PDB file of N, CA and C in Angstrom:
ATOM      1  N   MET K   1       0.575  -0.502  -0.149  1.00  0.00           N
ATOM      2  CA  MET K   1       0.108   0.093  -0.107  1.00  0.00           C
ATOM      3  C   MET K   1       1.492   1.176  -0.235  1.00  0.00           C
ATOM      4  N   THR K   2       0.819   2.286  -0.701  1.00  0.00           N
ATOM      5  CA  THR K   2       1.566   3.255  -0.513  1.00  0.00           C
ATOM      6  C   THR K   2       1.376   4.466   0.443  1.00  0.00           C
ATOM      7  N   ASP K   3       2.533   5.359   0.440  1.00  0.00           N
ATOM      8  CA  ASP K   3       1.553   6.119   1.856  1.00  0.00           C
ATOM      9  C   ASP K   3       0.978   6.617   1.326  1.00  0.00           C
ATOM     10  N   ALA K   4       0.164   7.457  -0.358  1.00  0.00           N
ATOM     11  CA  ALA K   4      -1.015   8.099  -0.152  1.00  0.00           C
ATOM     12  C   ALA K   4      -1.726   7.215  -0.089  1.00  0.00           C
ATOM     13  N   GLU K   5      -1.615   5.754  -0.181  1.00  0.00           N
ATOM     14  CA  GLU K   5      -3.598   4.856  -0.086  1.00  0.00           C
ATOM     15  C   GLU K   5      -3.729   5.039   1.682  1.00  0.00           C
ATOM     16  N   THR K   6      -2.372   4.340   2.206  1.00  0.00           N
ATOM     17  CA  THR K   6      -1.976   4.643   3.616  1.00  0.00           C
ATOM     18  C   THR K   6      -2.877   5.968   4.657  1.00  0.00           C
ATOM     19  N   THR K   7      -2.768   6.816   3.731  1.00  0.00           N
ATOM     20  CA  THR K   7      -3.576   7.963   4.406  1.00  0.00           C
ATOM     21  C   THR K   7      -4.509   8.430   3.937  1.00  0.00           C
ATOM     22  N   ALA K   8      -5.178   7.889   2.701  1.00  0.00           N
ATOM     23  CA  ALA K   8      -6.927   8.093   2.527  1.00  0.00           C
ATOM     24  C   ALA K   8      -7.641   6.983   3.380  1.00  0.00           C
ATOM     25  N   THR K   9      -7.077   6.005   3.733  1.00  0.00           N
ATOM     26  CA  THR K   9      -7.236   4.894   3.786  1.00  0.00           C
ATOM     27  C   THR K   9      -7.836   5.068   5.526  1.00  0.00           C
ATOM     28  N   THR K  10      -6.562   5.577   6.548  1.00  0.00           N
ATOM     29  CA  THR K  10      -6.801   5.971   7.262  1.00  0.00           C
ATOM     30  C   THR K  10      -7.857   7.414   7.601  1.00  0.00           C
ATOM     31  N   GLY K  11      -7.902   8.705   6.652  1.00  0.00           N
ATOM     32  CA  GLY K  11      -8.650   9.541   6.889  1.00  0.00           C
ATOM     33  C   GLY K  11     -10.173   9.125   6.585  1.00  0.00           C
ATOM     34  N   ALA K  12     -10.196   8.245   5.759  1.00  0.00           N
ATOM     35  CA  ALA K  12     -11.509   8.038   6.405  1.00  0.00           C
ATOM     36  C   ALA K  12     -12.315   6.955   7.099  1.00  0.00           C
ATOM     37  N   GLU K  13     -11.353   6.341   8.247  1.00  0.00           N
ATOM     38  CA  GLU K  13     -11.185   5.660   9.052  1.00  0.00           C
ATOM     39  C   GLU K  13     -11.535   6.478  10.629  1.00  0.00           C
ATOM     40  N   ALA K  14     -10.706   8.205   9.981  1.00  0.00           N
ATOM     41  CA  ALA K  14     -11.228   8.999  11.241  1.00  0.00           C
ATOM     42  C   ALA K  14     -12.146   9.774  10.855  1.00  0.00           C
ATOM     43  N   GLU K  15     -12.953   9.193   9.704  1.00  0.00           N
ATOM     44  CA  GLU K  15     -13.700  10.506   9.192  1.00  0.00           C
ATOM     45  C   GLU K  15     -14.685   9.585   9.443  1.00  0.00           C
ATOM     46  N   ALA K  16     -14.864   8.172   9.615  1.00  0.00           N
ATOM     47  CA  ALA K  16     -16.030   7.164   9.863  1.00  0.00           C
ATOM     48  C   ALA K  16     -16.259   6.941  11.747  1.00  0.00           C
ATOM     49  N   GLU K  17     -15.153   6.773  11.911  1.00  0.00           N
ATOM     50  CA  GLU K  17     -14.692   7.366  13.965  1.00  0.00           C
ATOM     51  C   GLU K  17     -15.395   8.029  14.130  1.00  0.00           C
ATOM     52  N   GLN K  18     -14.993   9.561  13.524  1.00  0.00           N
ATOM     53  CA  GLN K  18     -16.117  10.916  14.273  1.00  0.00           C
ATOM     54  C   GLN K  18     -17.269  10.952  13.939  1.00  0.00           C
ATOM     55  N   SER K  19     -17.787  10.218  12.479  1.00  0.00           N
ATOM     56  CA  SER K  19     -18.808  10.266  12.026  1.00  0.00           C
ATOM     57  C   SER K  19     -19.919  10.091  13.402  1.00  0.00           C
ATOM     58  N   ALA K  20     -19.691   8.458  13.275  1.00  0.00           N
ATOM     59  CA  ALA K  20     -20.194   7.789  14.616  1.00  0.00           C
ATOM     60  C   ALA K  20     -20.684   7.933  15.631  1.00  0.00           C
ATOM     61  N   GLU K  21     -19.481   9.115  16.634  1.00  0.00           N
ATOM     62  CA  GLU K  21     -19.181   9.876  17.456  1.00  0.00           C
ATOM     63  C   GLU K  21     -20.688  10.915  18.041  1.00  0.00           C
ATOM     64  N   GLN K  22     -20.719  11.328  16.753  1.00  0.00           N
ATOM     65  CA  GLN K  22     -21.789  12.376  15.822  1.00  0.00           C
ATOM     66  C   GLN K  22     -23.522  11.987  16.452  1.00  0.00           C
ATOM     67  N   LEU K  23     -23.557  10.426  16.054  1.00  0.00           N
ATOM     68  CA  LEU K  23     -24.450   9.885  15.455  1.00  0.00           C
ATOM     69  C   LEU K  23     -24.963   9.932  17.468  1.00  0.00           C
ATOM     70  N   PRO K  24     -26.304   9.986  17.808  1.00  0.00           N
ATOM     71  CA  PRO K  24     -27.074   9.483  18.708  1.00  0.00           C
ATOM     72  C   PRO K  24     -27.227   8.431  19.376  1.00  0.00           C
ATOM     73  N   SER K  25     -26.556   7.849  20.262  1.00  0.00           N
ATOM     74  CA  SER K  25     -26.840   6.516  21.032  1.00  0.00           C
ATOM     75  C   SER K  25     -28.680   5.674  20.446  1.00  0.00           C
ATOM     76  N   TYR K  26     -28.822   5.043  20.875  1.00  0.00           N
ATOM     77  CA  TYR K  26     -29.880   3.670  20.054  1.00  0.00           C
ATOM     78  C   TYR K  26     -30.705   3.985  21.267  1.00  0.00           C
ATOM     79  N   GLU K  27     -30.815   4.355  22.155  1.00  0.00           N
ATOM     80  CA  GLU K  27     -31.691   5.138  22.816  1.00  0.00           C
ATOM     81  C   GLU K  27     -32.159   6.097  22.921  1.00  0.00           C
ATOM     82  N   ALA K  28     -31.654   6.988  22.640  1.00  0.00           N
ATOM     83  CA  ALA K  28     -31.230   8.535  22.250  1.00  0.00           C
ATOM     84  C   ALA K  28     -32.352   8.258  20.768  1.00  0.00           C
ATOM     85  N   ALA K  29     -31.926   7.907  19.980  1.00  0.00           N
ATOM     86  CA  ALA K  29     -31.950   7.338  18.236  1.00  0.00           C
ATOM     87  C   ALA K  29     -34.228   7.099  18.120  1.00  0.00           C
ATOM     88  N   ARG K  30     -33.798   6.666  19.757  1.00  0.00           N
ATOM     89  CA  ARG K  30     -35.276   5.948  19.507  1.00  0.00           C
ATOM     90  C   ARG K  30     -36.543   6.796  20.320  1.00  0.00           C
ATOM     91  N   GLU K  31     -35.873   7.234  21.071  1.00  0.00           N
ATOM     92  CA  GLU K  31     -36.804   7.727  21.757  1.00  0.00           C
ATOM     93  C   GLU K  31     -37.125   9.576  21.133  1.00  0.00           C
ATOM     94  N   GLU K  32     -36.429   9.475  20.534  1.00  0.00           N
ATOM     95  CA  GLU K  32     -36.237  10.661  18.994  1.00  0.00           C
ATOM     96  C   GLU K  32     -37.685   9.904  18.912  1.00  0.00           C
ATOM     97  N   LEU K  33     -37.651   9.245  18.233  1.00  0.00           N
ATOM     98  CA  LEU K  33     -38.276   8.431  16.552  1.00  0.00           C
ATOM     99  C   LEU K  33     -39.339   8.083  17.869  1.00  0.00           C
ATOM    100  N   VAL K  34     -40.101   7.619  18.688  1.00  0.00           N
ATOM    101  CA  VAL K  34     -41.255   7.215  19.202  1.00  0.00           C
ATOM    102  C   VAL K  34     -42.198   8.789  18.974  1.00  0.00           C
ATOM    103  N   GLU K  35     -41.189  10.215  19.876  1.00  0.00           N
ATOM    104  CA  GLU K  35     -42.125  11.003  19.818  1.00  0.00           C
ATOM    105  C   GLU K  35     -42.110  11.831  18.513  1.00  0.00           C
ATOM    106  N   THR K  36     -41.381  11.222  17.523  1.00  0.00           N
ATOM    107  CA  THR K  36     -41.227  11.762  16.410  1.00  0.00           C
ATOM    108  C   THR K  36     -42.737  11.190  15.408  1.00  0.00           C
ATOM    109  N   VAL K  37     -42.902   9.957  15.888  1.00  0.00           N
ATOM    110  CA  VAL K  37     -44.036   8.796  15.022  1.00  0.00           C
ATOM    111  C   VAL K  37     -45.352   9.955  16.058  1.00  0.00           C
ATOM    112  N   ARG K  38     -45.389  10.050  16.872  1.00  0.00           N
ATOM    113  CA  ARG K  38     -46.156  10.449  17.835  1.00  0.00           C
ATOM    114  C   ARG K  38     -46.905  11.667  17.206  1.00  0.00           C
ATOM    115  N   ALA K  39     -45.586  12.675  16.914  1.00  0.00           N
ATOM    116  CA  ALA K  39     -46.163  13.868  16.161  1.00  0.00           C
ATOM    117  C   ALA K  39     -47.334  14.169  15.201  1.00  0.00           C
ATOM    118  N   LEU K  40     -46.218  13.117  14.066  1.00  0.00           N
ATOM    119  CA  LEU K  40     -47.167  12.233  12.943  1.00  0.00           C
ATOM    120  C   LEU K  40     -48.561  11.756  12.801  1.00  0.00           C
ATOM    121  N   GLU K  41     -48.908  10.749  13.663  1.00  0.00           N
ATOM    122  CA  GLU K  41     -49.846  10.534  14.629  1.00  0.00           C
ATOM    123  C   GLU K  41     -50.763  11.322  15.006  1.00  0.00           C
ATOM    124  N   ALA K  42     -50.321  11.694  15.953  1.00  0.00           N
ATOM    125  CA  ALA K  42     -50.875  13.479  16.178  1.00  0.00           C
ATOM    126  C   ALA K  42     -51.461  13.913  15.163  1.00  0.00           C
ATOM    127  N   GLY K  43     -51.211  14.257  13.945  1.00  0.00           N
ATOM    128  CA  GLY K  43     -51.512  15.232  13.013  1.00  0.00           C
ATOM    129  C   GLY K  43     -51.656  16.833  12.957  1.00  0.00           C
ATOM    130  N   GLY K  44     -52.115  17.527  12.584  1.00  0.00           N
ATOM    131  CA  GLY K  44     -52.168  18.945  12.843  1.00  0.00           C
ATOM    132  C   GLY K  44     -51.342  19.741  12.779  1.00  0.00           C
ATOM    133  N   THR K  45     -51.126  18.635  11.436  1.00  0.00           N
ATOM    134  CA  THR K  45     -49.017  19.122  10.891  1.00  0.00           C
ATOM    135  C   THR K  45     -49.367  19.143   8.937  1.00  0.00           C
ATOM    136  N   THR K  46     -49.128  21.077   8.955  1.00  0.00           N
ATOM    137  CA  THR K  46     -49.003  21.002   7.414  1.00  0.00           C
ATOM    138  C   THR K  46     -48.026  19.789   6.103  1.00  0.00           C
ATOM    139  N   LEU K  47     -48.469  19.589   4.982  1.00  0.00           N
ATOM    140  CA  LEU K  47     -48.183  18.858   4.072  1.00  0.00           C
ATOM    141  C   LEU K  47     -46.254  19.149   4.824  1.00  0.00           C
ATOM    142  N   GLU K  48     -46.621  19.984   4.466  1.00  0.00           N
ATOM    143  CA  GLU K  48     -44.682  19.982   4.080  1.00  0.00           C
ATOM    144  C   GLU K  48     -44.116  19.154   5.616  1.00  0.00           C
ATOM    145  N   GLN K  49     -44.451  19.951   7.095  1.00  0.00           N
ATOM    146  CA  GLN K  49     -44.294  19.253   8.451  1.00  0.00           C
ATOM    147  C   GLN K  49     -44.005  18.068   7.683  1.00  0.00           C
ATOM    148  N   SER K  50     -45.138  17.516   8.428  1.00  0.00           N
ATOM    149  CA  SER K  50     -45.507  15.746   7.835  1.00  0.00           C
ATOM    150  C   SER K  50     -44.492  15.282   7.352  1.00  0.00           C
ATOM    151  N   LEU K  51     -44.340  15.412   5.977  1.00  0.00           N
ATOM    152  CA  LEU K  51     -42.827  15.368   5.338  1.00  0.00           C
ATOM    153  C   LEU K  51     -41.631  15.862   6.161  1.00  0.00           C
ATOM    154  N   ALA K  52     -40.781  16.702   6.139  1.00  0.00           N
ATOM    155  CA  ALA K  52     -40.264  16.521   7.598  1.00  0.00           C
ATOM    156  C   ALA K  52     -40.125  15.665   8.863  1.00  0.00           C
ATOM    157  N   LEU K  53     -41.192  15.362   9.415  1.00  0.00           N
ATOM    158  CA  LEU K  53     -41.203  14.635   9.796  1.00  0.00           C
ATOM    159  C   LEU K  53     -40.621  12.972  10.066  1.00  0.00           C
ATOM    160  N   TRP K  54     -41.795  13.160   8.621  1.00  0.00           N
ATOM    161  CA  TRP K  54     -42.026  11.401   8.374  1.00  0.00           C
ATOM    162  C   TRP K  54     -39.741  11.493   7.844  1.00  0.00           C
ATOM    163  N   GLU K  55     -39.863  11.949   7.303  1.00  0.00           N
ATOM    164  CA  GLU K  55     -38.295  12.026   7.178  1.00  0.00           C
ATOM    165  C   GLU K  55     -37.145  12.123   8.129  1.00  0.00           C
ATOM    166  N   GLN K  56     -37.116  12.510   8.943  1.00  0.00           N
ATOM    167  CA  GLN K  56     -36.186  12.826  10.651  1.00  0.00           C
ATOM    168  C   GLN K  56     -37.034  10.784  10.938  1.00  0.00           C
ATOM    169  N   GLY K  57     -38.034  10.675  10.611  1.00  0.00           N
ATOM    170  CA  GLY K  57     -38.344   8.968  11.131  1.00  0.00           C
ATOM    171  C   GLY K  57     -37.087   8.700  10.752  1.00  0.00           C
ATOM    172  N   GLU K  58     -37.413   8.596   8.668  1.00  0.00           N
ATOM    173  CA  GLU K  58     -37.003   7.405   8.430  1.00  0.00           C
ATOM    174  C   GLU K  58     -35.284   7.377   8.949  1.00  0.00           C
ATOM    175  N   ARG K  59     -34.752   8.920   8.868  1.00  0.00           N
ATOM    176  CA  ARG K  59     -32.960   9.086   9.830  1.00  0.00           C
ATOM    177  C   ARG K  59     -33.480   8.276  11.227  1.00  0.00           C
ATOM    178  N   LEU K  60     -34.035   8.425  11.717  1.00  0.00           N
ATOM    179  CA  LEU K  60     -34.201   7.531  12.958  1.00  0.00           C
ATOM    180  C   LEU K  60     -33.903   6.243  12.306  1.00  0.00           C
ATOM    181  N   ALA K  61     -33.952   5.879  12.062  1.00  0.00           N
ATOM    182  CA  ALA K  61     -34.572   4.837  12.183  1.00  0.00           C
ATOM    183  C   ALA K  61     -33.070   4.043  11.358  1.00  0.00           C
ATOM    184  N   ARG K  62     -33.332   4.473  10.688  1.00  0.00           N
ATOM    185  CA  ARG K  62     -31.567   4.168   9.825  1.00  0.00           C
ATOM    186  C   ARG K  62     -30.466   3.795  11.247  1.00  0.00           C
ATOM    187  N   ILE K  63     -30.194   5.266  11.705  1.00  0.00           N
ATOM    188  CA  ILE K  63     -29.581   5.150  12.797  1.00  0.00           C
ATOM    189  C   ILE K  63     -29.418   3.872  13.746  1.00  0.00           C
ATOM    190  N   CYS K  64     -30.970   3.934  14.116  1.00  0.00           N
ATOM    191  CA  CYS K  64     -31.659   2.311  14.699  1.00  0.00           C
ATOM    192  C   CYS K  64     -31.254   0.947  14.574  1.00  0.00           C
ATOM    193  N   GLN K  65     -31.319   1.035  13.899  1.00  0.00           N
ATOM    194  CA  GLN K  65     -31.129  -0.302  12.526  1.00  0.00           C
ATOM    195  C   GLN K  65     -29.245   0.194  12.512  1.00  0.00           C
ATOM    196  N   ASP K  66     -28.659   0.781  12.299  1.00  0.00           N
ATOM    197  CA  ASP K  66     -26.931   1.065  12.480  1.00  0.00           C
ATOM    198  C   ASP K  66     -26.770   0.149  13.697  1.00  0.00           C
ATOM    199  N   HIS K  67     -27.197   0.572  15.076  1.00  0.00           N
ATOM    200  CA  HIS K  67     -26.917   0.195  16.066  1.00  0.00           C
ATOM    201  C   HIS K  67     -26.838  -0.912  16.199  1.00  0.00           C
ATOM    202  N   LEU K  68     -28.314  -1.167  15.742  1.00  0.00           N
ATOM    203  CA  LEU K  68     -29.152  -3.203  16.460  1.00  0.00           C
ATOM    204  C   LEU K  68     -28.243  -3.849  15.078  1.00  0.00           C
ATOM    205  N   ASP K  69     -27.815  -3.307  14.192  1.00  0.00           N
ATOM    206  CA  ASP K  69     -26.881  -4.344  12.886  1.00  0.00           C
ATOM    207  C   ASP K  69     -25.476  -4.328  13.658  1.00  0.00           C
ATOM    208  N   GLY K  70     -25.057  -3.422  14.274  1.00  0.00           N
ATOM    209  CA  GLY K  70     -23.407  -3.397  14.770  1.00  0.00           C
ATOM    210  C   GLY K  70     -23.615  -3.789  16.417  1.00  0.00           C
ATOM    211  N   ALA K  71     -24.225  -4.155  16.796  1.00  0.00           N
ATOM    212  CA  ALA K  71     -24.558  -4.970  17.913  1.00  0.00           C
ATOM    213  C   ALA K  71     -24.464  -6.318  17.402  1.00  0.00           C
ATOM    214  N   ARG K  72     -25.463  -6.844  16.471  1.00  0.00           N
ATOM    215  CA  ARG K  72     -25.239  -8.507  15.997  1.00  0.00           C
ATOM    216  C   ARG K  72     -23.977  -8.665  15.412  1.00  0.00           C
ATOM    217  N   ARG K  73     -22.762  -7.500  14.576  1.00  0.00           N
ATOM    218  CA  ARG K  73     -22.440  -7.749  13.794  1.00  0.00           C
ATOM    219  C   ARG K  73     -21.289  -8.187  15.476  1.00  0.00           C
ATOM    220  N   ARG K  74     -20.979  -7.927  16.877  1.00  0.00           N
ATOM    221  CA  ARG K  74     -20.200  -8.017  18.021  1.00  0.00           C
ATOM    222  C   ARG K  74     -20.789  -9.049  18.204  1.00  0.00           C
ATOM    223  N   LEU K  75     -21.629  -9.844  18.485  1.00  0.00           N
ATOM    224  CA  LEU K  75     -22.602 -10.614  19.107  1.00  0.00           C
ATOM    225  C   LEU K  75     -21.524 -12.243  18.300  1.00  0.00           C
ATOM    226  N   ASP K  76     -21.814 -12.400  16.878  1.00  0.00           N
ATOM    227  CA  ASP K  76     -21.784 -13.030  16.444  1.00  0.00           C
ATOM    228  C   ASP K  76     -20.430 -13.172  16.056  1.00  0.00           C
ATOM    229  N   ALA K  77     -19.640 -11.748  16.021  1.00  0.00           N
ATOM    230  CA  ALA K  77     -18.063 -12.657  16.076  1.00  0.00           C
ATOM    231  C   ALA K  77     -17.465 -12.872  17.441  1.00  0.00           C
ATOM    232  N   VAL K  78     -18.127 -12.705  18.868  1.00  0.00           N
ATOM    233  CA  VAL K  78     -17.935 -13.293  20.097  1.00  0.00           C
ATOM    234  C   VAL K  78     -18.396 -14.942  20.178  1.00  0.00           C
ATOM    235  N   LEU K  79     -19.544 -15.070  19.258  1.00  0.00           N
ATOM    236  CA  LEU K  79     -20.353 -16.864  18.864  1.00  0.00           C
ATOM    237  C   LEU K  79     -18.991 -17.807  18.442  1.00  0.00           C
ATOM    238  N   ASP K  80     -18.586 -16.331  16.804  1.00  0.00           N
ATOM    239  CA  ASP K  80     -17.619 -17.289  16.768  1.00  0.00           C
ATOM    240  C   ASP K  80     -16.201 -17.628  16.623  1.00  0.00           C
ATOM    241  N   THR K  81     -15.912 -16.525  18.073  1.00  0.00           N
ATOM    242  CA  THR K  81     -14.983 -17.075  18.434  1.00  0.00           C
ATOM    243  C   THR K  81     -14.210 -18.045  19.405  1.00  0.00           C
ATOM    244  N   ASP K  82     -15.864 -18.533  20.134  1.00  0.00           N
ATOM    245  CA  ASP K  82     -16.382 -19.719  20.724  1.00  0.00           C
ATOM    246  C   ASP K  82     -16.192 -20.762  20.759  1.00  0.00           C
ATOM    247  N   ASP K  83     -16.069 -21.089  19.492  1.00  0.00           N
ATOM    248  CA  ASP K  83     -16.423 -22.366  18.353  1.00  0.00           C
ATOM    249  C   ASP K  83     -15.539 -23.435  18.629  1.00  0.00           C
TER     250      ASP K  83
END
């Protein structure tokens, strides 16, 4: 691997770590998702507000799923080493 490739890889890894640190925890994202769904279900919002809430809910659901997928990978890794 060249120095440029190493730097690019290191930079990408650092960026991914920084991005992960900025994401809310699973619990925080789930709670915010619950509140977002409640706001949508309550109605009384304009179409634009509803769309914004929907988009926020999709983003939060993706964050929650990413946390769950990461937890599954960790469990699988531990279970694989036990065999």
